[in-house]
CSV table of C-alpha atoms in Angstrom, one decimal:
chain,number,residue,atom,x,y,z
X,1,MET,CA,34.7,138.6,16.6
X,2,GLY,CA,35.5,135.1,15.1
X,3,ILE,CA,37.2,134.7,11.7
X,4,PRO,CA,34.7,133.4,9.1
X,5,ALA,CA,35.3,129.8,8.1
X,6,ARG,CA,35.7,130.7,4.4
X,7,LEU,CA,38.4,133.3,5.1
X,8,ALA,CA,40.3,130.8,7.2
X,9,ALA,CA,40.1,128.2,4.5
X,10,ALA,CA,41.2,130.7,1.9
X,11,GLY,CA,44.2,131.7,4.0
X,12,LEU,CA,45.2,128.0,4.5
X,13,ALA,CA,44.9,127.4,0.8
X,14,ALA,CA,47.2,130.3,0.1
X,15,VAL,CA,49.8,128.9,2.4
X,16,LEU,CA,49.7,125.5,0.8
X,17,LEU,CA,49.9,126.9,-2.7
X,18,SER,CA,53.0,128.9,-1.7
X,19,GLY,CA,54.8,125.7,-0.8
X,20,CYS,CA,54.9,126.1,2.9
X,21,SER,CA,54.1,123.2,5.2
X,22,LEU,CA,51.9,123.3,8.2
X,23,GLY,CA,54.8,122.5,10.4
X,24,SER,CA,56.6,125.6,9.3
X,25,VAL,CA,53.5,127.6,9.9
X,26,TRP,CA,53.4,126.5,13.5
X,27,ASN,CA,57.2,126.8,13.9
X,28,ASP,CA,57.2,130.3,12.8
X,29,VAL,CA,55.3,131.3,15.9
X,30,PRO,CA,57.7,133.3,18.1
X,31,SER,CA,58.5,131.6,21.4
X,32,ARG,CA,58.7,133.5,24.7
X,33,ALA,CA,61.9,133.4,26.7
X,34,PRO,CA,61.5,131.4,29.9
X,35,SER,CA,61.0,133.4,33.0
X,36,PRO,CA,64.2,133.4,35.2
X,37,LEU,CA,64.0,131.2,38.3
X,38,PRO,CA,64.0,133.0,41.6
X,39,ALA,CA,67.4,133.1,43.2
X,40,SER,CA,67.8,130.7,46.0
X,41,THR,CA,68.1,132.3,49.4
X,42,THR,CA,69.8,130.9,52.5
X,43,PRO,CA,67.6,131.3,55.5
X,44,THR,CA,69.2,133.4,58.2
X,45,PRO,CA,69.5,131.2,61.4
X,46,GLU,CA,67.5,132.5,64.3
X,47,PRO,CA,69.7,133.7,67.2
X,48,ASP,CA,69.6,131.6,70.3
X,49,GLU,CA,70.7,132.2,73.9
X,50,ARG,CA,74.4,131.7,72.9
X,51,THR,CA,74.3,134.8,70.8
X,52,ASP,CA,71.6,136.8,72.6
X,53,HIS,CA,73.2,136.2,76.0
X,54,PRO,CA,76.8,135.1,75.2
X,55,TYR,CA,78.8,133.3,77.9
X,56,THR,CA,81.7,135.4,79.1
X,57,GLY,CA,83.2,133.3,81.9
X,58,ALA,CA,82.5,136.0,84.4
X,59,LEU,CA,81.4,134.7,87.9
X,60,ALA,CA,77.9,135.7,89.0
X,61,SER,CA,77.7,137.9,92.1
X,62,ASP,CA,75.6,135.3,93.9
X,63,ALA,CA,77.7,132.3,92.8
X,64,THR,CA,78.0,129.4,95.3
X,65,CYS,CA,79.4,125.9,95.1
X,66,VAL,CA,76.9,123.3,94.0
X,67,THR,CA,77.7,119.6,93.7
X,68,ALA,CA,76.8,118.2,90.3
X,69,SER,CA,74.1,115.6,90.3
X,70,LYS,CA,74.6,112.1,88.9
X,71,ARG,CA,72.1,113.0,86.2
X,72,LEU,CA,74.1,116.1,85.1
X,73,LEU,CA,77.3,114.0,85.1
X,74,SER,CA,75.7,111.5,82.8
X,75,GLN,CA,74.4,114.2,80.5
X,76,LEU,CA,77.9,115.8,80.3
X,77,GLN,CA,79.5,112.5,79.5
X,78,GLU,CA,77.2,112.3,76.4
X,79,ILE,CA,78.1,115.9,75.4
X,80,GLY,CA,81.8,115.3,76.0
X,81,LYS,CA,81.6,112.0,74.0
X,82,VAL,CA,83.2,109.9,76.8
X,83,GLY,CA,82.0,106.9,78.7
X,84,GLY,CA,83.6,103.5,79.1
X,85,ALA,CA,87.3,104.4,79.0
X,86,ILE,CA,86.6,107.8,80.6
X,87,THR,CA,83.9,108.7,83.0
X,88,TYR,CA,83.2,111.7,85.3
X,89,SER,CA,83.3,110.6,88.9
X,90,LYS,CA,82.2,113.9,90.5
X,91,GLY,CA,81.6,117.5,89.6
X,92,ALA,CA,80.9,121.0,90.9
X,93,ARG,CA,79.0,123.9,89.2
X,94,VAL,CA,79.0,127.6,89.8
X,95,LYS,CA,76.7,130.3,88.4
X,96,ALA,CA,78.3,132.4,85.7
X,97,ASN,CA,77.0,135.4,83.7
X,98,ALA,CA,73.5,135.6,82.1
X,99,GLY,CA,72.1,132.4,83.6
X,100,TRP,CA,75.0,130.2,82.4
X,101,TRP,CA,76.6,127.7,84.8
X,102,THR,CA,80.2,126.5,84.6
X,103,VAL,CA,80.8,122.9,85.5
X,104,ALA,CA,84.1,121.3,86.5
X,105,VAL,CA,84.1,117.5,86.4
X,106,ALA,CA,86.8,115.1,87.6
X,107,THR,CA,87.8,112.5,85.0
X,108,GLN,CA,88.3,108.8,85.8
X,109,VAL,CA,90.3,106.6,83.4
X,110,HIS,CA,89.4,102.9,83.2
X,111,PRO,CA,91.4,100.1,81.6
X,112,ASN,CA,91.1,100.4,77.9
X,113,ASN,CA,92.6,99.4,74.5
X,114,SER,CA,92.7,103.0,73.2
X,115,GLY,CA,96.0,104.0,75.0
X,116,LEU,CA,94.1,106.4,77.3
X,117,THR,CA,95.9,106.9,80.6
X,118,THR,CA,95.9,109.5,83.4
X,119,ALA,CA,99.0,110.9,81.7
X,120,THR,CA,97.1,111.7,78.5
X,121,VAL,CA,93.6,112.6,79.8
X,122,ALA,CA,93.1,115.9,81.6
X,123,PRO,CA,92.2,115.5,85.2
X,124,VAL,CA,89.4,118.0,84.9
X,125,HIS,CA,87.0,118.8,82.0
X,126,TYR,CA,84.9,122.0,81.9
X,127,PHE,CA,81.4,122.6,80.5
X,128,VAL,CA,78.9,125.4,80.2
X,129,THR,CA,75.2,124.8,80.5
X,130,ASN,CA,72.0,126.8,81.1
X,131,SER,CA,69.9,123.8,82.3
X,132,PRO,CA,69.9,124.8,86.0
X,133,SER,CA,68.6,128.2,85.1
X,134,ILE,CA,65.7,127.1,83.0
X,135,GLU,CA,63.2,127.1,85.8
X,136,ALA,CA,64.3,130.5,87.3
X,137,THR,CA,64.9,132.5,84.2
X,138,ASP,CA,62.8,135.0,82.3
X,139,TRP,CA,64.1,133.9,79.0
X,140,ASP,CA,62.1,131.6,76.7
X,141,VAL,CA,65.1,129.3,76.2
X,142,GLU,CA,66.2,125.9,75.2
X,143,VAL,CA,68.8,123.9,77.0
X,144,PHE,CA,72.3,124.5,75.6
X,145,SER,CA,75.4,122.7,76.9
X,146,TRP,CA,78.9,122.4,75.5
X,147,ARG,CA,82.4,121.5,76.6
X,148,LEU,CA,84.9,124.3,77.0
X,149,PRO,CA,88.3,123.6,75.3
X,150,ALA,CA,90.1,124.7,78.5
X,151,GLY,CA,89.6,126.6,81.8
X,152,GLY,CA,91.2,129.9,82.8
X,153,ASP,CA,88.3,132.3,83.3
X,154,ALA,CA,86.8,133.3,86.6
X,155,ALA,CA,84.0,130.8,86.5
X,156,THR,CA,86.1,127.8,85.7
X,157,THR,CA,88.6,128.8,88.3
X,158,GLU,CA,85.9,128.9,91.0
X,159,ALA,CA,84.3,125.7,89.7
X,160,THR,CA,87.7,124.0,90.1
X,161,ARG,CA,88.1,125.2,93.6
X,162,CYS,CA,84.6,123.9,94.4
X,163,LEU,CA,85.5,120.5,92.8
X,164,ASP,CA,88.4,120.1,95.3
X,165,HIS,CA,85.9,120.2,98.1
X,166,VAL,CA,83.5,117.6,96.7
X,167,PRO,CA,84.3,114.2,98.3
X,168,ASP,CA,85.2,111.3,96.1
X,169,PRO,CA,82.4,108.9,95.6
X,170,ALA,CA,82.5,105.5,97.4
X,171,PRO,CA,84.1,102.9,95.0
X,172,THR,CA,81.6,100.7,93.3
X,173,ILE,CA,82.2,97.1,94.5
X,174,ASP,CA,81.0,94.2,92.4
X,175,ASP,CA,78.5,92.0,94.3
X,176,THR,CA,80.6,89.0,93.7
X,177,SER,CA,83.7,90.6,95.2
X,178,PRO,CA,84.6,89.4,98.7
X,179,ASP,CA,85.0,93.1,99.6
X,180,SER,CA,81.2,93.5,99.4
X,181,TYR,CA,80.7,91.0,102.3
X,182,THR,CA,79.9,93.0,105.4
X,183,GLY,CA,79.1,90.1,107.9
X,184,ARG,CA,75.7,91.5,108.7
X,185,VAL,CA,73.0,88.9,109.1
X,186,ALA,CA,70.0,89.3,106.9
X,187,ARG,CA,66.7,90.3,108.4
X,188,LYS,CA,64.7,87.2,109.3
X,189,ALA,CA,67.6,84.9,108.5
X,190,THR,CA,67.0,81.3,109.4
X,191,CYS,CA,69.2,78.3,109.8
X,192,VAL,CA,69.6,76.2,106.6
X,193,PRO,CA,71.4,72.9,106.8
X,194,ALA,CA,74.3,72.5,104.5
X,195,THR,CA,73.9,69.8,101.8
X,196,THR,CA,76.4,67.1,101.1
X,197,GLY,CA,77.3,68.8,97.9
X,198,MET,CA,77.9,72.1,99.7
X,199,LEU,CA,80.1,70.4,102.3
X,200,ALA,CA,82.2,68.8,99.6
X,201,HIS,CA,82.5,72.2,97.8
X,202,LEU,CA,83.7,73.9,101.0
X,203,GLU,CA,86.2,71.1,101.6
X,204,GLU,CA,87.7,72.1,98.2
X,205,VAL,CA,87.7,75.8,99.1
X,206,GLY,CA,89.3,75.0,102.5
X,207,ARG,CA,91.8,72.7,100.9
X,208,VAL,CA,91.0,69.8,103.2
X,209,GLY,CA,89.9,66.2,102.7
X,210,GLY,CA,91.3,62.9,103.9
X,211,ALA,CA,92.7,64.0,107.3
X,212,ILE,CA,90.0,66.6,107.8
X,213,THR,CA,86.4,66.6,106.5
X,214,TYR,CA,83.3,68.6,107.2
X,215,ALA,CA,80.7,66.5,108.9
X,216,ARG,CA,77.8,68.9,108.9
X,217,GLY,CA,77.2,72.6,108.6
X,218,TRP,CA,74.7,75.5,108.7
X,219,LEU,CA,74.1,78.4,106.4
X,220,VAL,CA,72.4,81.7,107.2
X,221,ARG,CA,71.7,84.6,104.9
X,222,ALA,CA,74.0,87.6,105.2
X,223,ASN,CA,74.1,90.9,103.3
X,224,ALA,CA,73.5,91.1,99.5
X,225,LYS,CA,73.7,87.7,97.9
X,226,TRP,CA,76.1,86.2,100.5
X,227,TRP,CA,75.5,83.3,102.8
X,228,THR,CA,77.7,82.6,105.9
X,229,VAL,CA,78.4,79.0,106.6
X,230,ALA,CA,79.7,77.3,109.8
X,231,VAL,CA,80.9,73.8,109.4
X,232,ALA,CA,81.9,71.1,112.0
X,233,THR,CA,85.3,69.7,111.4
X,234,GLN,CA,86.1,66.0,111.7
X,235,VAL,CA,89.7,64.8,112.1
X,236,HIS,CA,90.7,61.3,110.8
X,237,PRO,CA,93.8,59.3,111.5
X,238,ASN,CA,96.7,60.8,109.5
X,239,GLY,CA,100.4,61.1,109.4
X,240,GLU,CA,100.4,64.9,109.3
X,241,GLY,CA,100.2,65.4,113.0
X,242,LEU,CA,96.6,66.8,112.8
X,243,THR,CA,94.6,66.0,115.9
X,244,ARG,CA,91.5,67.2,117.6
X,245,ASP,CA,93.7,69.3,119.8
X,246,ASN,CA,95.2,71.4,117.0
X,247,VAL,CA,92.3,71.5,114.5
X,248,PRO,CA,89.4,74.0,115.3
X,249,ALA,CA,86.1,72.3,115.9
X,250,THR,CA,84.4,74.8,113.6
X,251,ALA,CA,85.4,76.5,110.3
X,252,PHE,CA,83.6,79.4,108.6
X,253,PHE,CA,83.0,80.2,105.0
X,254,VAL,CA,81.1,82.7,102.8
X,255,THR,CA,79.5,81.7,99.6
X,256,ASN,CA,76.9,83.1,97.2
X,257,ALA,CA,76.1,79.7,95.7
X,258,PRO,CA,72.6,79.3,97.1
X,259,SER,CA,71.7,82.7,95.5
X,260,TYR,CA,72.6,81.5,92.0
X,261,GLN,CA,71.1,78.1,91.8
X,262,ALA,CA,68.7,79.2,89.1
X,263,SER,CA,71.4,80.6,86.8
X,264,SER,CA,74.0,78.5,85.0
X,265,LYS,CA,75.8,81.7,83.9
X,266,ALA,CA,76.2,83.1,87.3
X,267,LYS,CA,79.6,83.6,88.9
X,268,VAL,CA,79.8,81.5,92.1
X,269,VAL,CA,82.3,82.7,94.7
X,270,SER,CA,83.2,81.0,98.0
X,271,PHE,CA,86.0,81.9,100.4
X,272,PRO,CA,87.2,81.0,103.9
X,273,LEU,CA,86.2,83.4,106.7
X,274,ASN,CA,88.0,84.4,109.9
X,275,PRO,CA,85.0,86.0,111.6
X,276,THR,CA,85.3,89.1,113.8
X,277,THR,CA,83.2,89.9,116.8
X,278,SER,CA,81.1,92.2,114.7
X,279,ASP,CA,80.2,89.4,112.2
X,280,THR,CA,76.6,88.8,113.2
X,281,ALA,CA,76.1,86.3,110.3
X,282,ALA,CA,78.9,84.0,111.5
X,283,ALA,CA,77.5,84.2,115.1
X,284,LYS,CA,74.1,83.2,113.8
X,285,ALA,CA,75.5,80.3,111.8
X,286,LEU,CA,77.4,79.1,114.9
X,287,ASP,CA,74.3,79.3,117.0
X,288,CYS,CA,72.5,77.0,114.6
X,289,PHE,CA,74.5,74.1,115.9
X,290,GLY,CA,72.7,74.5,119.3
X,291,ARG,CA,69.3,73.9,117.7
């Protein structure tokens, strides 16, 4: 039931006559203590395969040597935080316990400014991963991979043994290195006449000029970006004893210049060639003179 207006007014008048202010009336209302905030709780991390099925280093009964793929080596380089100064050239993996795989990788140290050498970098790094078991396992798992601080268990010992039987990869040869020239003639190679500028360039490469010049020449496409060139020599009167009798009628060169005409930043390489009987590109270039 509501308070009658006249009773409320009478009460208010009594307060005012007693000398109390309205502010003290309202301030006299008892305040409630604030409710305590709930205590913060740290969520308990959900267990994963590393805790549910911990790696023990035991070797699986059906373990065999498996060569590590280039993709796996690349992934392990990221996990091992290497690359550049240190790379993994090859690797081998064996099955360990509970679906884990132990991987041994061979380190390769490249020139660097960090002071890393083969004396300070371990020749083999070890990793554990479950990625090869994802397809075949009954677990509902994620991929977990990590680097082991050292070997010494049964699985790492076997992986190391397997690594010894993995052949070293063929060295990567830069396509501008003379070592990448094979002498194989390119498919559908045709005879291309050497320009005056090319002949002058090859005279510099062959360290001739004056007594010996290159009158004409032919280029044929070889392997990769290489071209094989046969040039006809011309002997001029000289005081060095050079004659037609002691100067070969033909000289051979290899150059990649025609492949880089469109790029001003390309590395042009040219070098003299002493062709072998298996150099089909040199034979083709020589045959061009008979056209």
